[in-house]
Amino acid sequence: MKMTAMNGNDAAAAGARMARVQVVAAYPITPQTPIVENLATAIDKGDLKANYINVESEHSALCATVGASLVGARAFTATASAGLALMHEITGVAAGCRQPIVMPVVNRAIPSPWSLWCDHSDIMGERDQGWIQLFAETCQEALDFVILSYRLAEDKRVQLPVMIGIDGFFLSHITEPVAVPSQEQVDAYLPPREPHNLVLDVDNPLAINTLTPPGLFTEIKYQHKQAMENAAVVMGKVFASFAAAFGRKYSVVKKYKTEDADIVFVAMGTMAGTGRDAVDALRSKGHKVGMLRIISFRPFPTEAVQDALKEAEKVIVLDRSAGLGSTPPLALEVSRAVPDKSFTSCVAGLGGRDVTIATYEQALSVTGKTGVNWLDLKEGE
Amino acid sequence: MKEIIFYGRGGQGAVTASKWLVSAAVFEQKYAHALPAFGQERQGAPVYAYARIDVQPIATKSFVYKPDCAVVFDNHLPALGVDYSAGIKGDKILVINSQTEIDPQIASAFSAVGRVDATGITGDILGRVPANAAMLGALAATTNWISIDSVILALKRSMPGRMGELNAKAAQEAFSVTAVTRSK
């Protein structure tokens, strides 16, 4: 397949174009802006037959995206940081109305302090809103995940929106070789959307998101829970069909040298790639370590994590968000999945702080230390 | 794997050059990536871009701290407090845009120095535009990590038509005239 050099933002936009999204409503915010610039240009030139809705805020962006999805369109938006926070009210509506929207979240720290740079504090604020959340590591995945996410989101058993975590700058602005599929391949994999259930149709009027009494609310929420459980099953099928169509295999977790590892690091996003090189560097010094990358954070792949960690004695989780007041989010999930392991929780890479092989060496040095271990911390500042 | 830091100032095209390098590597079936360090962008401020080239996939996605090569777009950067010999140990290469000889003390930190008047070459061929195509030509001449043919292909693909032709000419000219001094 022909390789093209492109960055993570352009790869995500290429995925949206090839998925033939019909409505894009987005508000620019660093470091996501190039995604919507790319799509606005494609729509303006006629390369993408879609409506671009100019909006005055991220709240409106997601409102318009939900509206478009409700009339049956394949709808797309993208955001980051404070923009995602401004969408918060509507992320609940999108998920509760079971709309198969796909939204890259170009991860950037939530202020304050003000920052342009990467961490996962933005997307973690949405972790319980009922969206599927996938974390990309490469530009290839940024493209592929947009395409496969529509297939997953639009599945009748799922009907849920998807956020794709794309680390700000470390992925959004890194240029890498990407295998760009042909439009014919994508069309064969992803047919036009067939809307189900909640569809706004002037010939068949329907009220949506109406006041729901206590006697019904729990049952509707329970259906949402079941949809999330279905998503875990359907995701496996979607990954399998994607591999058959494009030759690239994905799974809910990615294991690296975990089989014979005494100690396994767990992380998400770009820092997991650095972690694989850290594993090689540490193994050359005699440490039997491995790397487990979580790709699907929602639904959380508890069984896959248990399976990947079954041989490990010790587990070290590196969160890219602070999780103030308790254990950080990824560490919470992993420690719940494997309660009997020796467990270490670390925080690293906040507000764009680079995560390097040395960060993993430091994580190893705090193995077994209780509490939350903040790595690369400059004492006295 | 070869690791490179591009040192430039806002508006000099260092980030774009790092992307072209990835395109050139793709033509050679190599793996590469380019990662700019973004701040509050403004013209003239120091700009860094980090690149890696390898024959196998590159897992790491962090900045470069111990480069095999420093590509310096502006020889006034030390006056702005930028030390482009930082992290340089052993057999390392400097590619620098300068009309004048490099301070021997700085040059001595490197095993090879490729000096080119990229600004002058670019001015003659293209006018007042970034000298980044010429700098890639100098990088190809000094390191041999990428061929000038791949650089030219990347430039022409990125800029179809006359701009691509002229940038390719600037890269070729810089490739031909870069003065390479090897001390080890």
mmCIF file of N, CA, C and O in Angstrom, chain A residues 141-215:
data_model
loop_
_atom_site.group_PDB
_atom_site.id
_atom_site.type_symbol
_atom_site.label_atom_id
_atom_site.label_comp_id
_atom_site.label_asym_id
_atom_site.label_seq_id
_atom_site.Cartn_x
_atom_site.Cartn_y
_atom_site.Cartn_z
ATOM 1 N N GLU A 141 -3.262 4.923 13.174
ATOM 2 C CA GLU A 141 -4.450 4.635 13.993
ATOM 3 C C GLU A 141 -5.422 5.812 13.982
ATOM 4 O O GLU A 141 -6.646 5.601 14.025
ATOM 5 N N ALA A 142 -4.915 7.031 13.949
ATOM 6 C CA ALA A 142 -5.806 8.202 13.906
ATOM 7 C C ALA A 142 -6.723 8.097 12.694
ATOM 8 O O ALA A 142 -7.922 8.382 12.774
ATOM 9 N N LEU A 143 -6.174 7.672 11.567
ATOM 10 C CA LEU A 143 -6.981 7.492 10.347
ATOM 11 C C LEU A 143 -7.893 6.272 10.482
ATOM 12 O O LEU A 143 -9.119 6.357 10.300
ATOM 13 N N ASP A 144 -7.297 5.146 10.840
ATOM 14 C CA ASP A 144 -8.056 3.888 10.879
ATOM 15 C C ASP A 144 -9.176 3.926 11.918
ATOM 16 O O ASP A 144 -10.272 3.403 11.683
ATOM 17 N N PHE A 145 -8.888 4.522 13.070
ATOM 18 C CA PHE A 145 -9.881 4.496 14.157
ATOM 19 C C PHE A 145 -11.123 5.317 13.796
ATOM 20 O O PHE A 145 -12.226 4.994 14.235
ATOM 21 N N VAL A 146 -10.944 6.410 13.023
ATOM 22 C CA VAL A 146 -12.125 7.174 12.615
ATOM 23 C C VAL A 146 -13.024 6.289 11.748
ATOM 24 O O VAL A 146 -14.244 6.210 11.954
ATOM 25 N N ILE A 147 -12.407 5.586 10.810
ATOM 26 C CA ILE A 147 -13.190 4.749 9.896
ATOM 27 C C ILE A 147 -13.878 3.607 10.659
ATOM 28 O O ILE A 147 -15.096 3.411 10.556
ATOM 29 N N LEU A 148 -13.107 2.887 11.450
ATOM 30 C CA LEU A 148 -13.706 1.724 12.124
ATOM 31 C C LEU A 148 -14.679 2.153 13.223
ATOM 32 O O LEU A 148 -15.602 1.407 13.575
ATOM 33 N N SER A 149 -14.477 3.373 13.762
ATOM 34 C CA SER A 149 -15.391 3.839 14.817
ATOM 35 C C SER A 149 -16.801 4.065 14.283
ATOM 36 O O SER A 149 -17.781 3.859 15.007
ATOM 37 N N TYR A 150 -16.911 4.526 13.020
ATOM 38 C CA TYR A 150 -18.268 4.673 12.465
ATOM 39 C C TYR A 150 -18.932 3.307 12.329
ATOM 40 O O TYR A 150 -20.120 3.140 12.599
ATOM 41 N N ARG A 151 -18.160 2.322 11.898
ATOM 42 C CA ARG A 151 -18.724 0.975 11.775
ATOM 43 C C ARG A 151 -19.198 0.461 13.141
ATOM 44 O O ARG A 151 -20.269 -0.132 13.261
ATOM 45 N N LEU A 152 -18.411 0.751 14.175
ATOM 46 C CA LEU A 152 -18.754 0.336 15.530
ATOM 47 C C LEU A 152 -19.949 1.128 16.059
ATOM 48 O O LEU A 152 -20.926 0.562 16.559
ATOM 49 N N ALA A 153 -19.876 2.457 15.905
ATOM 50 C CA ALA A 153 -20.897 3.332 16.482
ATOM 51 C C ALA A 153 -22.264 3.085 15.864
ATOM 52 O O ALA A 153 -23.286 3.143 16.550
ATOM 53 N N GLU A 154 -22.277 2.828 14.538
ATOM 54 C CA GLU A 154 -23.548 2.709 13.818
ATOM 55 C C GLU A 154 -24.149 1.314 13.906
ATOM 56 O O GLU A 154 -25.269 1.092 13.437
ATOM 57 N N ASP A 155 -23.414 0.378 14.470
ATOM 58 C CA ASP A 155 -23.955 -0.980 14.612
ATOM 59 C C ASP A 155 -25.239 -0.917 15.451
ATOM 60 O O ASP A 155 -25.290 -0.259 16.489
ATOM 61 N N LYS A 156 -26.267 -1.615 14.980
ATOM 62 C CA LYS A 156 -27.583 -1.560 15.623
ATOM 63 C C LYS A 156 -27.511 -1.946 17.101
ATOM 64 O O LYS A 156 -28.263 -1.429 17.924
ATOM 65 N N ARG A 157 -26.586 -2.821 17.448
ATOM 66 C CA ARG A 157 -26.485 -3.275 18.839
ATOM 67 C C ARG A 157 -25.767 -2.254 19.721
ATOM 68 O O ARG A 157 -25.772 -2.367 20.941
ATOM 69 N N VAL A 158 -25.100 -1.303 19.088
ATOM 70 C CA VAL A 158 -24.270 -0.349 19.834
ATOM 71 C C VAL A 158 -24.930 1.032 19.880
ATOM 72 O O VAL A 158 -25.325 1.509 20.940
ATOM 73 N N GLN A 159 -25.000 1.720 18.732
ATOM 74 C CA GLN A 159 -25.649 3.047 18.689
ATOM 75 C C GLN A 159 -25.094 3.985 19.767
ATOM 76 O O GLN A 159 -25.834 4.545 20.565
ATOM 77 N N LEU A 160 -23.782 4.129 19.763
ATOM 78 C CA LEU A 160 -23.142 4.999 20.751
ATOM 79 C C LEU A 160 -22.101 5.883 20.062
ATOM 80 O O LEU A 160 -21.481 5.467 19.078
ATOM 81 N N PRO A 161 -21.883 7.074 20.588
ATOM 82 C CA PRO A 161 -20.822 7.917 20.027
ATOM 83 C C PRO A 161 -19.437 7.463 20.497
ATOM 84 O O PRO A 161 -19.312 6.788 21.522
ATOM 85 N N VAL A 162 -18.426 7.858 19.721
ATOM 86 C CA VAL A 162 -17.046 7.443 19.998
ATOM 87 C C VAL A 162 -16.150 8.673 20.081
ATOM 88 O O VAL A 162 -16.159 9.518 19.185
ATOM 89 N N MET A 163 -15.367 8.757 21.155
ATOM 90 C CA MET A 163 -14.268 9.723 21.221
ATOM 91 C C MET A 163 -12.977 8.984 20.896
ATOM 92 O O MET A 163 -12.757 7.882 21.387
ATOM 93 N N ILE A 164 -12.139 9.611 20.069
ATOM 94 C CA ILE A 164 -10.829 9.035 19.770
ATOM 95 C C ILE A 164 -9.774 9.961 20.366
ATOM 96 O O ILE A 164 -9.630 11.106 19.934
ATOM 97 N N GLY A 165 -9.082 9.492 21.380
ATOM 98 C CA GLY A 165 -8.031 10.288 22.010
ATOM 99 C C GLY A 165 -6.799 10.343 21.111
ATOM 100 O O GLY A 165 -6.278 9.313 20.695
ATOM 101 N N ILE A 166 -6.407 11.563 20.788
ATOM 102 C CA ILE A 166 -5.210 11.786 19.965
ATOM 103 C C ILE A 166 -4.324 12.745 20.763
ATOM 104 O O ILE A 166 -4.688 13.912 20.956
ATOM 105 N N ASP A 167 -3.201 12.275 21.245
ATOM 106 C CA ASP A 167 -2.360 13.113 22.107
ATOM 107 C C ASP A 167 -1.965 14.404 21.390
ATOM 108 O O ASP A 167 -1.388 14.373 20.292
ATOM 109 N N GLY A 168 -2.272 15.527 22.034
ATOM 110 C CA GLY A 168 -1.952 16.825 21.441
ATOM 111 C C GLY A 168 -0.463 16.959 21.166
ATOM 112 O O GLY A 168 0.370 16.633 22.017
ATOM 113 N N PHE A 169 -0.114 17.398 19.994
ATOM 114 C CA PHE A 169 1.250 17.594 19.497
ATOM 115 C C PHE A 169 2.008 16.272 19.341
ATOM 116 O O PHE A 169 2.510 15.989 18.261
ATOM 117 N N PHE A 170 2.081 15.453 20.396
ATOM 118 C CA PHE A 170 2.859 14.210 20.278
ATOM 119 C C PHE A 170 2.273 13.281 19.216
ATOM 120 O O PHE A 170 2.979 12.452 18.655
ATOM 121 N N LEU A 171 0.970 13.415 18.960
ATOM 122 C CA LEU A 171 0.377 12.657 17.858
ATOM 123 C C LEU A 171 -0.255 13.594 16.823
ATOM 124 O O LEU A 171 -0.089 13.398 15.615
ATOM 125 N N SER A 172 -0.949 14.630 17.288
ATOM 126 C CA SER A 172 -1.641 15.510 16.336
ATOM 127 C C SER A 172 -0.676 16.191 15.376
ATOM 128 O O SER A 172 -1.016 16.460 14.231
ATOM 129 N N HIS A 173 0.541 16.470 15.833
ATOM 130 C CA HIS A 173 1.487 17.237 15.025
ATOM 131 C C HIS A 173 2.734 16.442 14.644
ATOM 132 O O HIS A 173 3.668 17.022 14.100
ATOM 133 N N ILE A 174 2.757 15.153 14.923
ATOM 134 C CA ILE A 174 3.903 14.359 14.471
ATOM 135 C C ILE A 174 3.609 13.885 13.047
ATOM 136 O O ILE A 174 2.476 13.526 12.727
ATOM 137 N N THR A 175 4.616 13.958 12.194
ATOM 138 C CA THR A 175 4.468 13.483 10.815
ATOM 139 C C THR A 175 5.079 12.097 10.714
ATOM 140 O O THR A 175 6.233 11.900 11.125
ATOM 141 N N GLU A 176 4.286 11.157 10.196
ATOM 142 C CA GLU A 176 4.733 9.758 10.087
ATOM 143 C C GLU A 176 4.263 9.186 8.755
ATOM 144 O O GLU A 176 3.298 9.689 8.177
ATOM 145 N N PRO A 177 4.860 8.093 8.322
ATOM 146 C CA PRO A 177 4.302 7.398 7.148
ATOM 147 C C PRO A 177 2.956 6.761 7.503
ATOM 148 O O PRO A 177 2.824 6.137 8.551
ATOM 149 N N VAL A 178 1.974 6.968 6.638
ATOM 150 C CA VAL A 178 0.633 6.400 6.843
ATOM 151 C C VAL A 178 0.220 5.684 5.564
ATOM 152 O O VAL A 178 0.373 6.226 4.462
ATOM 153 N N ALA A 179 -0.297 4.469 5.722
ATOM 154 C CA ALA A 179 -0.861 3.744 4.578
ATOM 155 C C ALA A 179 -2.287 4.236 4.385
ATOM 156 O O ALA A 179 -3.146 4.005 5.234
ATOM 157 N N VAL A 180 -2.516 4.938 3.303
ATOM 158 C CA VAL A 180 -3.843 5.513 3.051
ATOM 159 C C VAL A 180 -4.625 4.538 2.172
ATOM 160 O O VAL A 180 -4.215 4.244 1.049
ATOM 161 N N PRO A 181 -5.748 4.022 2.684
ATOM 162 C CA PRO A 181 -6.526 3.077 1.875
ATOM 163 C C PRO A 181 -7.182 3.783 0.697
ATOM 164 O O PRO A 181 -7.279 5.014 0.669
ATOM 165 N N SER A 182 -7.642 3.017 -0.252
ATOM 166 C CA SER A 182 -8.381 3.616 -1.366
ATOM 167 C C SER A 182 -9.806 3.892 -0.910
ATOM 168 O O SER A 182 -10.323 3.252 0.016
ATOM 169 N N GLN A 183 -10.447 4.834 -1.583
ATOM 170 C CA GLN A 183 -11.844 5.154 -1.245
ATOM 171 C C GLN A 183 -12.725 3.927 -1.470
ATOM 172 O O GLN A 183 -13.665 3.669 -0.701
ATOM 173 N N GLU A 184 -12.404 3.133 -2.494
ATOM 174 C CA GLU A 184 -13.202 1.937 -2.788
ATOM 175 C C GLU A 184 -13.135 0.953 -1.615
ATOM 176 O O GLU A 184 -14.144 0.364 -1.227
ATOM 177 N N GLN A 185 -11.937 0.793 -1.055
ATOM 178 C CA GLN A 185 -11.781 -0.104 0.099
ATOM 179 C C GLN A 185 -12.640 0.374 1.264
ATOM 180 O O GLN A 185 -13.304 -0.417 1.935
ATOM 181 N N VAL A 186 -12.582 1.680 1.519
ATOM 182 C CA VAL A 186 -13.325 2.225 2.663
ATOM 183 C C VAL A 186 -14.831 2.111 2.406
ATOM 184 O O VAL A 186 -15.595 1.739 3.301
ATOM 185 N N ASP A 187 -15.247 2.393 1.170
ATOM 186 C CA ASP A 187 -16.672 2.278 0.849
ATOM 187 C C ASP A 187 -17.169 0.847 1.051
ATOM 188 O O ASP A 187 -18.291 0.630 1.524
ATOM 189 N N ALA A 188 -16.339 -0.120 0.684
ATOM 190 C CA ALA A 188 -16.744 -1.521 0.837
ATOM 191 C C ALA A 188 -16.851 -1.897 2.312
ATOM 192 O O ALA A 188 -17.699 -2.697 2.705
ATOM 193 N N TYR A 189 -15.990 -1.280 3.123
ATOM 194 C CA TYR A 189 -15.981 -1.599 4.556
ATOM 195 C C TYR A 189 -17.082 -0.858 5.300
ATOM 196 O O TYR A 189 -17.652 -1.371 6.261
ATOM 197 N N LEU A 190 -17.339 0.369 4.879
ATOM 198 C CA LEU A 190 -18.240 1.239 5.621
ATOM 199 C C LEU A 190 -19.365 1.728 4.712
ATOM 200 O O LEU A 190 -19.254 2.787 4.092
ATOM 201 N N PRO A 191 -20.451 0.978 4.635
ATOM 202 C CA PRO A 191 -21.570 1.418 3.789
ATOM 203 C C PRO A 191 -22.230 2.650 4.390
ATOM 204 O O PRO A 191 -21.986 2.982 5.548
ATOM 205 N N PRO A 192 -23.101 3.331 3.621
ATOM 206 C CA PRO A 192 -23.801 4.489 4.171
ATOM 207 C C PRO A 192 -24.562 4.126 5.433
ATOM 208 O O PRO A 192 -25.007 2.983 5.605
ATOM 209 N N ARG A 193 -24.699 5.117 6.304
ATOM 210 C CA ARG A 193 -25.359 4.880 7.586
ATOM 211 C C ARG A 193 -26.836 4.526 7.406
ATOM 212 O O ARG A 193 -27.515 5.115 6.582
ATOM 213 N N GLU A 194 -27.283 3.558 8.193
ATOM 214 C CA GLU A 194 -28.717 3.261 8.286
ATOM 215 C C GLU A 194 -29.172 3.630 9.684
ATOM 216 O O GLU A 194 -28.894 2.910 10.636
ATOM 217 N N PRO A 195 -29.881 4.762 9.817
ATOM 218 C CA PRO A 195 -30.271 5.185 11.171
ATOM 219 C C PRO A 195 -31.302 4.249 11.795
ATOM 220 O O PRO A 195 -32.138 3.678 11.096
ATOM 221 N N HIS A 196 -31.196 4.108 13.109
ATOM 222 C CA HIS A 196 -32.127 3.260 13.850
ATOM 223 C C HIS A 196 -32.715 4.052 15.005
ATOM 224 O O HIS A 196 -32.128 5.024 15.460
ATOM 225 N N ASN A 197 -33.829 3.592 15.520
ATOM 226 C CA ASN A 197 -34.468 4.118 16.729
ATOM 227 C C ASN A 197 -34.780 5.603 16.619
ATOM 228 O O ASN A 197 -35.632 5.985 15.866
ATOM 229 N N LEU A 198 -34.027 6.431 17.361
ATOM 230 C CA LEU A 198 -34.338 7.856 17.383
ATOM 231 C C LEU A 198 -33.945 8.516 16.070
ATOM 232 O O LEU A 198 -32.773 8.768 15.819
ATOM 233 N N VAL A 199 -34.936 8.777 15.221
ATOM 234 C CA VAL A 199 -34.671 9.449 13.950
ATOM 235 C C VAL A 199 -35.708 10.556 13.793
ATOM 236 O O VAL A 199 -36.908 10.313 13.905
ATOM 237 N N LEU A 200 -35.233 11.763 13.563
ATOM 238 C CA LEU A 200 -36.166 12.868 13.343
ATOM 239 C C LEU A 200 -36.600 12.868 11.884
ATOM 240 O O LEU A 200 -35.772 12.864 10.980
ATOM 241 N N ASP A 201 -37.924 12.832 11.709
ATOM 242 C CA ASP A 201 -38.483 12.724 10.365
ATOM 243 C C ASP A 201 -39.763 13.557 10.363
ATOM 244 O O ASP A 201 -40.684 13.286 11.140
ATOM 245 N N VAL A 202 -39.836 14.573 9.497
ATOM 246 C CA VAL A 202 -41.006 15.466 9.510
ATOM 247 C C VAL A 202 -42.292 14.721 9.171
ATOM 248 O O VAL A 202 -43.378 15.149 9.544
ATOM 249 N N ASP A 203 -42.187 13.622 8.438
ATOM 250 C CA ASP A 203 -43.391 12.858 8.092
ATOM 251 C C ASP A 203 -43.817 11.922 9.214
ATOM 252 O O ASP A 203 -44.889 11.319 9.150
ATOM 253 N N ASN A 204 -42.947 11.760 10.174
ATOM 254 C CA ASN A 204 -43.248 10.836 11.269
ATOM 255 C C ASN A 204 -42.739 11.471 12.574
ATOM 256 O O ASN A 204 -41.738 11.035 13.135
ATOM 257 N N PRO A 205 -43.418 12.522 13.027
ATOM 258 C CA PRO A 205 -42.886 13.338 14.135
ATOM 259 C C PRO A 205 -42.644 12.528 15.408
ATOM 260 O O PRO A 205 -43.396 11.590 15.722
ATOM 261 N N LEU A 206 -41.615 12.950 16.123
ATOM 262 C CA LEU A 206 -41.172 12.210 17.307
ATOM 263 C C LEU A 206 -40.476 13.213 18.224
ATOM 264 O O LEU A 206 -39.675 14.026 17.756
ATOM 265 N N ALA A 207 -40.827 13.182 19.490
ATOM 266 C CA ALA A 207 -40.110 14.031 20.450
ATOM 267 C C ALA A 207 -38.946 13.239 21.024
ATOM 268 O O ALA A 207 -39.096 12.061 21.359
ATOM 269 N N ILE A 208 -37.807 13.890 21.106
ATOM 270 C CA ILE A 208 -36.639 13.192 21.660
ATOM 271 C C ILE A 208 -36.126 13.952 22.871
ATOM 272 O O ILE A 208 -36.340 15.149 22.999
ATOM 273 N N ASN A 209 -35.454 13.240 23.734
ATOM 274 C CA ASN A 209 -34.829 13.846 24.914
ATOM 275 C C ASN A 209 -35.858 14.628 25.726
ATOM 276 O O ASN A 209 -35.583 15.715 26.209
ATOM 277 N N THR A 210 -37.054 14.063 25.872
ATOM 278 C CA THR A 210 -38.103 14.730 26.636
ATOM 279 C C THR A 210 -37.911 14.450 28.125
ATOM 280 O O THR A 210 -37.085 13.612 28.504
ATOM 281 N N LEU A 211 -38.684 15.165 28.933
ATOM 282 C CA LEU A 211 -38.603 14.964 30.382
ATOM 283 C C LEU A 211 -38.992 13.525 30.709
ATOM 284 O O LEU A 211 -40.086 13.076 30.372
ATOM 285 N N THR A 212 -38.094 12.816 31.341
ATOM 286 C CA THR A 212 -38.292 11.386 31.565
ATOM 287 C C THR A 212 -38.536 11.143 33.053
ATOM 288 O O THR A 212 -37.673 11.449 33.875
ATOM 289 N N PRO A 213 -39.682 10.618 33.395
ATOM 290 C CA PRO A 213 -40.012 10.450 34.817
ATOM 291 C C PRO A 213 -39.182 9.354 35.472
ATOM 292 O O PRO A 213 -38.618 8.493 34.789
ATOM 293 N N PRO A 214 -39.112 9.400 36.812
ATOM 294 C CA PRO A 214 -38.319 8.394 37.539
ATOM 295 C C PRO A 214 -38.722 6.964 37.188
ATOM 296 O O PRO A 214 -37.900 6.050 37.234
ATOM 297 N N GLY A 215 -39.950 6.780 36.797
ATOM 298 C CA GLY A 215 -40.418 5.433 36.482
ATOM 299 C C GLY A 215 -39.826 4.877 35.189
ATOM 300 O O GLY A 215 -39.944 3.687 34.911
#
